[in-house]
PDB file of C-alpha atoms and ligand atoms in Angstrom:
ATOM      1  CA  MET A   1      -7.149  10.839  12.323  1.00  0.00           C
ATOM      2  CA  ASN A   2      -6.008  10.919   8.676  1.00  0.00           C
ATOM      3  CA  LEU A   3      -2.921   8.810   8.029  1.00  0.00           C
ATOM      4  CA  ILE A   4      -0.693   8.013   5.091  1.00  0.00           C
ATOM      5  CA  LEU A   5       1.317   4.790   4.873  1.00  0.00           C
ATOM      6  CA  LEU A   6       4.393   5.291   2.751  1.00  0.00           C
ATOM      7  CA  GLY A   7       6.876   2.632   1.693  1.00  0.00           C
ATOM      8  CA  ALA A   8       8.333   0.623  -1.155  1.00  0.00           C
ATOM      9  CA  PRO A   9       6.213  -2.043  -2.848  1.00  0.00           C
ATOM     10  CA  GLY A  10       6.056  -4.981  -0.461  1.00  0.00           C
ATOM     11  CA  ALA A  11       7.244  -3.010   2.583  1.00  0.00           C
ATOM     12  CA  GLY A  12       4.141  -4.152   4.447  1.00  0.00           C
ATOM     13  CA  LYS A  13       1.781  -1.198   4.020  1.00  0.00           C
ATOM     14  CA  GLY A  14      -1.252  -3.409   3.410  1.00  0.00           C
ATOM     15  CA  THR A  15      -0.347  -5.686   6.326  1.00  0.00           C
ATOM     16  CA  GLN A  16       0.000  -2.751   8.741  1.00  0.00           C
ATOM     17  CA  ALA A  17      -3.077  -0.980   7.366  1.00  0.00           C
ATOM     18  CA  GLU A  18      -5.169  -3.971   8.548  1.00  0.00           C
ATOM     19  CA  VAL A  19      -3.753  -3.622  12.078  1.00  0.00           C
ATOM     20  CA  ILE A  20      -4.287   0.160  12.253  1.00  0.00           C
ATOM     21  CA  CYS A  21      -7.801  -0.183  10.850  1.00  0.00           C
ATOM     22  CA  GLU A  22      -8.651  -2.636  13.639  1.00  0.00           C
ATOM     23  CA  ALA A  23      -6.994  -0.518  16.359  1.00  0.00           C
ATOM     24  CA  LEU A  24      -8.349   2.923  15.363  1.00  0.00           C
ATOM     25  CA  LYS A  25     -11.613   1.795  13.720  1.00  0.00           C
ATOM     26  CA  ILE A  26     -11.003   3.868  10.619  1.00  0.00           C
ATOM     27  CA  PRO A  27     -11.175   2.524   7.045  1.00  0.00           C
ATOM     28  CA  THR A  28      -8.211   1.721   4.850  1.00  0.00           C
ATOM     29  CA  ILE A  29      -8.187   3.209   1.382  1.00  0.00           C
ATOM     30  CA  SER A  30      -5.843   1.212  -0.816  1.00  0.00           C
ATOM     31  CA  THR A  31      -5.621   2.647  -4.325  1.00  0.00           C
ATOM     32  CA  GLY A  32      -3.933  -0.608  -5.412  1.00  0.00           C
ATOM     33  CA  ASN A  33      -6.919  -2.689  -4.196  1.00  0.00           C
ATOM     34  CA  MET A  34      -9.397  -0.236  -5.725  1.00  0.00           C
ATOM     35  CA  LEU A  35      -7.599  -0.348  -9.056  1.00  0.00           C
ATOM     36  CA  ARG A  36      -7.412  -4.163  -8.991  1.00  0.00           C
ATOM     37  CA  ALA A  37     -11.178  -4.269  -8.326  1.00  0.00           C
ATOM     38  CA  ALA A  38     -11.752  -1.848 -11.220  1.00  0.00           C
ATOM     39  CA  VAL A  39      -9.670  -4.076 -13.522  1.00  0.00           C
ATOM     40  CA  LYS A  40     -11.619  -7.159 -12.398  1.00  0.00           C
ATOM     41  CA  ASN A  41     -14.942  -5.404 -13.004  1.00  0.00           C
ATOM     42  CA  GLY A  42     -13.809  -4.052 -16.393  1.00  0.00           C
ATOM     43  CA  THR A  43     -14.708  -0.430 -15.566  1.00  0.00           C
ATOM     44  CA  LYS A  44     -13.381   2.491 -17.633  1.00  0.00           C
ATOM     45  CA  SER A  45     -10.657   3.356 -15.096  1.00  0.00           C
ATOM     46  CA  GLY A  46      -9.832  -0.353 -14.742  1.00  0.00           C
ATOM     47  CA  LEU A  47      -9.299  -0.732 -18.481  1.00  0.00           C
ATOM     48  CA  GLU A  48      -7.101   2.354 -18.452  1.00  0.00           C
ATOM     49  CA  ALA A  49      -5.070   1.128 -15.460  1.00  0.00           C
ATOM     50  CA  LYS A  50      -4.473  -2.535 -16.378  1.00  0.00           C
ATOM     51  CA  GLY A  51      -1.455  -2.159 -18.689  1.00  0.00           C
ATOM     52  CA  TYR A  52       0.338   0.154 -16.273  1.00  0.00           C
ATOM     53  CA  MET A  53      -0.266  -2.133 -13.316  1.00  0.00           C
ATOM     54  CA  ASP A  54       0.769  -5.362 -15.045  1.00  0.00           C
ATOM     55  CA  SER A  55       4.088  -3.826 -16.059  1.00  0.00           C
ATOM     56  CA  GLY A  56       4.690  -2.268 -12.627  1.00  0.00           C
ATOM     57  CA  LYS A  57       4.291   1.341 -13.778  1.00  0.00           C
ATOM     58  CA  LEU A  58       2.285   3.987 -11.982  1.00  0.00           C
ATOM     59  CA  VAL A  59      -1.238   4.638 -13.222  1.00  0.00           C
ATOM     60  CA  PRO A  60      -1.548   8.274 -14.456  1.00  0.00           C
ATOM     61  CA  ASP A  61      -2.120  10.792 -11.666  1.00  0.00           C
ATOM     62  CA  GLU A  62      -5.459  12.068 -13.005  1.00  0.00           C
ATOM     63  CA  VAL A  63      -7.003   8.552 -12.930  1.00  0.00           C
ATOM     64  CA  VAL A  64      -5.885   7.792  -9.374  1.00  0.00           C
ATOM     65  CA  ILE A  65      -6.691  11.249  -8.017  1.00  0.00           C
ATOM     66  CA  GLY A  66     -10.243  10.947  -9.394  1.00  0.00           C
ATOM     67  CA  ILE A  67     -10.772   7.550  -7.728  1.00  0.00           C
ATOM     68  CA  LEU A  68      -9.345   8.775  -4.420  1.00  0.00           C
ATOM     69  CA  LYS A  69     -11.401  11.965  -4.364  1.00  0.00           C
ATOM     70  CA  ASP A  70     -14.674  10.038  -4.746  1.00  0.00           C
ATOM     71  CA  ARG A  71     -13.684   7.504  -2.084  1.00  0.00           C
ATOM     72  CA  ILE A  72     -12.745   9.967   0.669  1.00  0.00           C
ATOM     73  CA  ALA A  73     -16.034  11.790   0.161  1.00  0.00           C
ATOM     74  CA  GLU A  74     -17.883   8.665   1.383  1.00  0.00           C
ATOM     75  CA  ASP A  75     -19.552   8.598   4.794  1.00  0.00           C
ATOM     76  CA  ASP A  76     -17.230   6.093   6.492  1.00  0.00           C
ATOM     77  CA  CYS A  77     -14.270   8.469   6.033  1.00  0.00           C
ATOM     78  CA  LYS A  78     -15.780  11.202   8.224  1.00  0.00           C
ATOM     79  CA  ASN A  79     -13.781  10.189  11.312  1.00  0.00           C
ATOM     80  CA  GLY A  80     -10.546   9.569   9.476  1.00  0.00           C
ATOM     81  CA  PHE A  81      -8.870   7.103   7.140  1.00  0.00           C
ATOM     82  CA  ILE A  82      -5.648   5.330   6.304  1.00  0.00           C
ATOM     83  CA  LEU A  83      -4.238   5.940   2.843  1.00  0.00           C
ATOM     84  CA  ASP A  84      -2.321   2.862   1.675  1.00  0.00           C
ATOM     85  CA  GLY A  85      -0.495   3.522  -1.596  1.00  0.00           C
ATOM     86  CA  PHE A  86      -1.612   7.121  -2.108  1.00  0.00           C
ATOM     87  CA  PRO A  87      -0.040   9.599  -2.693  1.00  0.00           C
ATOM     88  CA  ARG A  88       2.741   8.075  -4.793  1.00  0.00           C
ATOM     89  CA  THR A  89       3.953  11.192  -6.591  1.00  0.00           C
ATOM     90  CA  VAL A  90       4.409  14.815  -5.541  1.00  0.00           C
ATOM     91  CA  PRO A  91       1.509  15.953  -7.818  1.00  0.00           C
ATOM     92  CA  GLN A  92      -0.751  13.424  -5.994  1.00  0.00           C
ATOM     93  CA  ALA A  93       0.308  14.885  -2.614  1.00  0.00           C
ATOM     94  CA  GLU A  94      -0.367  18.396  -3.909  1.00  0.00           C
ATOM     95  CA  ALA A  95      -3.792  17.273  -5.155  1.00  0.00           C
ATOM     96  CA  LEU A  96      -4.589  15.957  -1.663  1.00  0.00           C
ATOM     97  CA  ASP A  97      -3.574  19.308  -0.164  1.00  0.00           C
ATOM     98  CA  SER A  98      -5.715  21.181  -2.665  1.00  0.00           C
ATOM     99  CA  MET A  99      -8.737  19.009  -1.735  1.00  0.00           C
ATOM    100  CA  GLY A 100      -8.384  20.549   1.742  1.00  0.00           C
ATOM    101  CA  VAL A 101      -7.553  17.206   3.373  1.00  0.00           C
ATOM    102  CA  THR A 102      -5.499  17.548   6.565  1.00  0.00           C
ATOM    103  CA  ILE A 103      -3.008  14.738   7.051  1.00  0.00           C
ATOM    104  CA  ASP A 104      -2.065  14.094  10.676  1.00  0.00           C
ATOM    105  CA  LYS A 105       0.821  11.677  10.203  1.00  0.00           C
ATOM    106  CA  VAL A 106       2.773   9.985   7.449  1.00  0.00           C
ATOM    107  CA  VAL A 107       4.241   6.651   8.516  1.00  0.00           C
ATOM    108  CA  GLU A 108       7.072   5.396   6.358  1.00  0.00           C
ATOM    109  CA  ILE A 109       7.653   1.642   6.663  1.00  0.00           C
ATOM    110  CA  TYR A 110      11.297   1.153   5.762  1.00  0.00           C
ATOM    111  CA  VAL A 111      12.533  -2.133   4.302  1.00  0.00           C
ATOM    112  CA  PRO A 112      15.696  -2.437   2.144  1.00  0.00           C
ATOM    113  CA  ASP A 113      15.271  -3.503  -1.489  1.00  0.00           C
ATOM    114  CA  GLU A 114      16.899  -6.954  -1.089  1.00  0.00           C
ATOM    115  CA  LYS A 115      14.417  -7.908   1.603  1.00  0.00           C
ATOM    116  CA  ILE A 116      11.545  -6.583  -0.507  1.00  0.00           C
ATOM    117  CA  LYS A 117      12.482  -8.911  -3.367  1.00  0.00           C
ATOM    118  CA  GLN A 118      12.481 -11.886  -0.990  1.00  0.00           C
ATOM    119  CA  ARG A 119       9.085 -10.900   0.414  1.00  0.00           C
ATOM    120  CA  LEU A 120       7.349 -10.364  -2.897  1.00  0.00           C
ATOM    121  CA  SER A 121       8.537 -13.672  -4.315  1.00  0.00           C
ATOM    122  CA  GLY A 122       6.695 -15.425  -1.466  1.00  0.00           C
ATOM    123  CA  ARG A 123       3.541 -13.323  -1.473  1.00  0.00           C
ATOM    124  CA  ARG A 124       0.261 -14.987  -2.400  1.00  0.00           C
ATOM    125  CA  VAL A 125      -3.034 -13.126  -2.775  1.00  0.00           C
ATOM    126  CA  CYS A 126      -6.596 -14.375  -2.710  1.00  0.00           C
ATOM    127  CA  GLU A 127      -8.347 -14.361  -6.087  1.00  0.00           C
ATOM    128  CA  GLY A 128     -11.664 -13.820  -4.326  1.00  0.00           C
ATOM    129  CA  CYS A 129     -11.293 -11.224  -1.562  1.00  0.00           C
ATOM    130  CA  GLY A 130      -7.737  -9.955  -2.199  1.00  0.00           C
ATOM    131  CA  ASN A 131      -6.343 -10.959   1.235  1.00  0.00           C
ATOM    132  CA  SER A 132      -2.556 -11.106   1.245  1.00  0.00           C
ATOM    133  CA  TYR A 133      -0.377 -13.957   2.597  1.00  0.00           C
ATOM    134  CA  HIS A 134       3.245 -15.067   2.524  1.00  0.00           C
ATOM    135  CA  VAL A 135       4.410 -18.669   2.087  1.00  0.00           C
ATOM    136  CA  ASP A 136       6.869 -18.357   5.017  1.00  0.00           C
ATOM    137  CA  PHE A 137       5.875 -15.299   7.079  1.00  0.00           C
ATOM    138  CA  LYS A 138       2.066 -15.447   6.901  1.00  0.00           C
ATOM    139  CA  PRO A 139       0.982 -18.798   5.459  1.00  0.00           C
ATOM    140  CA  THR A 140      -2.626 -19.804   4.855  1.00  0.00           C
ATOM    141  CA  LYS A 141      -3.954 -22.598   7.119  1.00  0.00           C
ATOM    142  CA  VAL A 142      -4.556 -24.797   4.059  1.00  0.00           C
ATOM    143  CA  GLU A 143      -1.962 -24.372   1.307  1.00  0.00           C
ATOM    144  CA  GLY A 144      -3.276 -22.356  -1.638  1.00  0.00           C
ATOM    145  CA  ILE A 145      -6.660 -21.589  -0.021  1.00  0.00           C
ATOM    146  CA  CYS A 146      -7.650 -18.238   1.506  1.00  0.00           C
ATOM    147  CA  ASP A 147      -8.387 -18.424   5.260  1.00  0.00           C
ATOM    148  CA  ALA A 148     -11.039 -15.713   4.972  1.00  0.00           C
ATOM    149  CA  CYS A 149     -13.168 -16.748   1.973  1.00  0.00           C
ATOM    150  CA  GLY A 150     -11.935 -20.169   0.795  1.00  0.00           C
ATOM    151  CA  ALA A 151     -10.995 -19.000  -2.719  1.00  0.00           C
ATOM    152  CA  LYS A 152      -7.669 -19.879  -4.384  1.00  0.00           C
ATOM    153  CA  THR A 153      -4.510 -17.883  -3.584  1.00  0.00           C
ATOM    154  CA  VAL A 154      -2.274 -16.911  -6.508  1.00  0.00           C
ATOM    155  CA  ILE A 155       0.922 -14.991  -7.335  1.00  0.00           C
ATOM    156  CA  ARG A 156       0.200 -11.361  -8.224  1.00  0.00           C
ATOM    157  CA  LYS A 157       1.137 -10.603 -11.820  1.00  0.00           C
ATOM    158  CA  ASP A 158       3.302  -7.627 -10.808  1.00  0.00           C
ATOM    159  CA  ASP A 159       5.261  -9.769  -8.310  1.00  0.00           C
ATOM    160  CA  GLU A 160       7.330 -11.363 -11.115  1.00  0.00           C
ATOM    161  CA  PRO A 161      11.036 -10.558 -10.340  1.00  0.00           C
ATOM    162  CA  ALA A 162      11.582  -8.299 -13.398  1.00  0.00           C
ATOM    163  CA  THR A 163       8.437  -6.305 -12.606  1.00  0.00           C
ATOM    164  CA  VAL A 164       9.461  -5.969  -8.949  1.00  0.00           C
ATOM    165  CA  GLU A 165      12.803  -4.429 -10.092  1.00  0.00           C
ATOM    166  CA  SER A 166      10.895  -1.901 -12.158  1.00  0.00           C
ATOM    167  CA  ARG A 167       8.453  -1.105  -9.308  1.00  0.00           C
ATOM    168  CA  LEU A 168      11.365  -0.493  -6.940  1.00  0.00           C
ATOM    169  CA  LYS A 169      13.075   1.819  -9.448  1.00  0.00           C
ATOM    170  CA  ILE A 170       9.864   3.821  -9.856  1.00  0.00           C
ATOM    171  CA  TYR A 171       9.442   3.945  -6.084  1.00  0.00           C
ATOM    172  CA  HIS A 172      12.898   5.466  -5.586  1.00  0.00           C
ATOM    173  CA  GLU A 173      12.447   7.936  -8.439  1.00  0.00           C
ATOM    174  CA  GLN A 174       8.849   9.071  -7.998  1.00  0.00           C
ATOM    175  CA  THR A 175       7.555   8.125  -4.547  1.00  0.00           C
ATOM    176  CA  ALA A 176      10.551   8.454  -2.216  1.00  0.00           C
ATOM    177  CA  PRO A 177      10.666  12.278  -2.776  1.00  0.00           C
ATOM    178  CA  LEU A 178       7.439  12.381  -0.749  1.00  0.00           C
ATOM    179  CA  LYS A 179       9.526  11.737   2.370  1.00  0.00           C
ATOM    180  CA  GLY A 180      11.076  15.205   1.973  1.00  0.00           C
ATOM    181  CA  TYR A 181       7.667  16.680   1.151  1.00  0.00           C
ATOM    182  CA  TYR A 182       6.128  15.471   4.421  1.00  0.00           C
ATOM    183  CA  GLN A 183       9.270  15.907   6.509  1.00  0.00           C
ATOM    184  CA  ALA A 184       9.136  19.619   5.632  1.00  0.00           C
ATOM    185  CA  GLN A 185       5.591  19.631   7.083  1.00  0.00           C
ATOM    186  CA  GLY A 186       6.818  17.870  10.270  1.00  0.00           C
ATOM    187  CA  LYS A 187       4.548  14.859   9.637  1.00  0.00           C
ATOM    188  CA  LEU A 188       6.944  12.061   8.698  1.00  0.00           C
ATOM    189  CA  VAL A 189       7.758   9.196  11.081  1.00  0.00           C
ATOM    190  CA  THR A 190       9.826   6.212   9.970  1.00  0.00           C
ATOM    191  CA  VAL A 191       9.231   2.697  11.263  1.00  0.00           C
ATOM    192  CA  GLU A 192      11.644  -0.202  10.873  1.00  0.00           C
ATOM    193  CA  GLY A 193       9.734  -2.721   8.740  1.00  0.00           C
ATOM    194  CA  GLN A 194      12.246  -5.565   8.846  1.00  0.00           C
ATOM    195  CA  GLU A 195      11.035  -7.038  12.102  1.00  0.00           C
ATOM    196  CA  GLU A 196       8.445  -9.784  12.397  1.00  0.00           C
ATOM    197  CA  VAL A 197       4.935  -8.676  11.463  1.00  0.00           C
ATOM    198  CA  LYS A 198       3.859  -8.364  15.155  1.00  0.00           C
ATOM    199  CA  GLU A 199       6.894  -6.266  16.096  1.00  0.00           C
ATOM    200  CA  THR A 200       6.439  -4.022  13.048  1.00  0.00           C
ATOM    201  CA  SER A 201       2.815  -3.531  14.100  1.00  0.00           C
ATOM    202  CA  ARG A 202       3.873  -2.568  17.633  1.00  0.00           C
ATOM    203  CA  LEU A 203       6.343  -0.009  16.234  1.00  0.00           C
ATOM    204  CA  THR A 204       3.758   1.323  13.783  1.00  0.00           C
ATOM    205  CA  LEU A 205       1.085   1.850  16.449  1.00  0.00           C
ATOM    206  CA  GLU A 206       3.686   3.442  18.735  1.00  0.00           C
ATOM    207  CA  ALA A 207       4.646   5.854  15.927  1.00  0.00           C
ATOM    208  CA  ILE A 208       0.988   6.779  15.352  1.00  0.00           C
ATOM    209  CA  ASN A 209       0.141   7.258  19.012  1.00  0.00           C
ATOM    210  CA  GLY A 210       3.434   8.893  20.003  1.00  0.00           C
TER     211      GLY A 210
HETATM  212  P1  LIG B 301      -0.305  -1.505  -4.606  1.00  0.00           P
HETATM  213  O1  LIG B 301      -1.274  -2.604  -4.453  1.00  0.00           O
HETATM  214  O2  LIG B 301      -0.437  -0.297  -3.728  1.00  0.00           O
HETATM  215  O3  LIG B 301       1.127  -2.148  -4.510  1.00  0.00           O
HETATM  216  P2  LIG B 301       2.458  -1.674  -3.761  1.00  0.00           P
HETATM  217  O4  LIG B 301       2.596  -0.338  -3.191  1.00  0.00           O
HETATM  218  O5  LIG B 301       3.454  -2.012  -4.791  1.00  0.00           O
HETATM  219  O6  LIG B 301       2.384  -2.395  -2.472  1.00  0.00           O
HETATM  220  P3  LIG B 301       2.134  -3.890  -2.258  1.00  0.00           P
HETATM  221  O7  LIG B 301       0.685  -4.185  -2.160  1.00  0.00           O
HETATM  222  O8  LIG B 301       2.933  -4.675  -3.290  1.00  0.00           O
HETATM  223  O9  LIG B 301       2.889  -4.122  -0.888  1.00  0.00           O
HETATM  224  P4  LIG B 301       2.571  -3.678   0.612  1.00  0.00           P
HETATM  225  O10 LIG B 301       3.536  -2.607   1.031  1.00  0.00           O
HETATM  226  O11 LIG B 301       1.120  -3.416   0.845  1.00  0.00           O
HETATM  227  O12 LIG B 301       3.043  -4.997   1.326  1.00  0.00           O
HETATM  228  P5  LIG B 301       2.201  -6.228   1.929  1.00  0.00           P
HETATM  229  O13 LIG B 301       1.589  -5.823   3.222  1.00  0.00           O
HETATM  230  O14 LIG B 301       1.335  -6.847   0.885  1.00  0.00           O
HETATM  231  O15 LIG B 301      -0.283  -0.958  -6.114  1.00  0.00           O
HETATM  232  C1  LIG B 301      -0.247  -1.840  -7.214  1.00  0.00           C
HETATM  233  C2  LIG B 301      -0.179  -1.038  -8.508  1.00  0.00           C
HETATM  234  O16 LIG B 301      -1.341  -0.198  -8.607  1.00  0.00           O
HETATM  235  C3  LIG B 301       1.002  -0.066  -8.628  1.00  0.00           C
HETATM  236  O17 LIG B 301       2.178  -0.692  -9.100  1.00  0.00           O
HETATM  237  C4  LIG B 301       0.443   0.950  -9.628  1.00  0.00           C
HETATM  238  O18 LIG B 301       0.471   0.451 -10.939  1.00  0.00           O
HETATM  239  C5  LIG B 301      -1.010   1.070  -9.186  1.00  0.00           C
HETATM  240  N1  LIG B 301      -1.226   2.136  -8.194  1.00  0.00           N
HETATM  241  C6  LIG B 301      -1.700   1.981  -6.909  1.00  0.00           C
HETATM  242  N2  LIG B 301      -1.773   3.156  -6.281  1.00  0.00           N
HETATM  243  C7  LIG B 301      -1.327   4.092  -7.178  1.00  0.00           C
HETATM  244  C8  LIG B 301      -1.135   5.499  -7.100  1.00  0.00           C
HETATM  245  N3  LIG B 301      -1.420   6.199  -5.986  1.00  0.00           N
HETATM  246  N4  LIG B 301      -0.644   6.137  -8.220  1.00  0.00           N
HETATM  247  C9  LIG B 301      -0.359   5.451  -9.352  1.00  0.00           C
HETATM  248  N5  LIG B 301      -0.504   4.119  -9.482  1.00  0.00           N
HETATM  249  C10 LIG B 301      -0.981   3.444  -8.396  1.00  0.00           C
HETATM  250  O19 LIG B 301       3.437  -7.202   2.257  1.00  0.00           O
HETATM  251  C11 LIG B 301       4.198  -7.808   1.229  1.00  0.00           C
HETATM  252  C12 LIG B 301       4.481  -9.278   1.594  1.00  0.00           C
HETATM  253  O20 LIG B 301       5.369  -9.336   2.717  1.00  0.00           O
HETATM  254  C13 LIG B 301       3.220 -10.055   2.005  1.00  0.00           C
HETATM  255  O21 LIG B 301       3.348 -11.368   1.540  1.00  0.00           O
HETATM  256  C14 LIG B 301       3.249 -10.000   3.554  1.00  0.00           C
HETATM  257  O22 LIG B 301       2.613 -11.125   4.127  1.00  0.00           O
HETATM  258  C15 LIG B 301       4.760  -9.986   3.840  1.00  0.00           C
HETATM  259  N6  LIG B 301       5.098  -9.184   5.013  1.00  0.00           N
HETATM  260  C16 LIG B 301       4.547  -8.002   5.394  1.00  0.00           C
HETATM  261  N7  LIG B 301       5.123  -7.534   6.518  1.00  0.00           N
HETATM  262  C17 LIG B 301       6.087  -8.449   6.841  1.00  0.00           C
HETATM  263  C18 LIG B 301       7.049  -8.529   7.892  1.00  0.00           C
HETATM  264  N8  LIG B 301       7.143  -7.590   8.848  1.00  0.00           N
HETATM  265  N9  LIG B 301       7.880  -9.611   7.903  1.00  0.00           N
HETATM  266  C19 LIG B 301       7.798 -10.567   6.949  1.00  0.00           C
HETATM  267  N10 LIG B 301       6.905 -10.542   5.940  1.00  0.00           N
HETATM  268  C20 LIG B 301       6.069  -9.497   5.884  1.00  0.00           C
END
């Protein structure tokens, strides 16, 4: 099964991708995580992406489409995958179509902007493995230390309040039109993302299996 997770920054796409990955045994492809790894490793695409990411802007389509195309050609994607954070523009969705990729379902996780701002101000991410936590909703066992790898957890640079405002604006302008794009194909399902993490996961799996 090939799935797309759609939603505003901080709606919980990454959190739900982990649950779906475990339930369906298919890999998650997060363009955000791939780009952050590229920045960390100082690769050509990482150097190109860094400025856009730090200021909350979208990385140019051609860079992201190139990264995505290589990743879905890998062996572990043969039985399906979860796209977390791609596509984010209509040209990216069209590129996916022109690669001949069939998308089975697009799950939109809906959370209003005010709640998003509250969530992102409490998010902490692991410097080592990239795991994501929240100071209130998903705390680490030991404050400031990743449960999975023991490295330090930090605030993501693009989670500063002014950058979050800009990311939300870009989401509404450039990414939200994808809802209409996939609704026209009969693939869009919307899940209420304001519930507790467990309840959102139950609704998400129900939407995928239903
Ligand atoms: P990316 O990493 O994809 O960021 P994003 O879409 O802005 O999404 P986030 O990772 O911020 O949030 P999420 O929805 O995964 O939420 P999470 O589960 O962490 O992209 C980063 C940047 O890379 C972009 O700005 C852009 O520059 C670039 N980029 C990436 N893909 C691109 C593309 N295709 N084209 C162009 N540029 C691209 O949850 C958020 C917090 O809330 C966490 O702390 C979590 O613990 C908590 N939480 C989650 N669910 C709940 C719940 N139900 N209740 C309470 N708290 C919850």
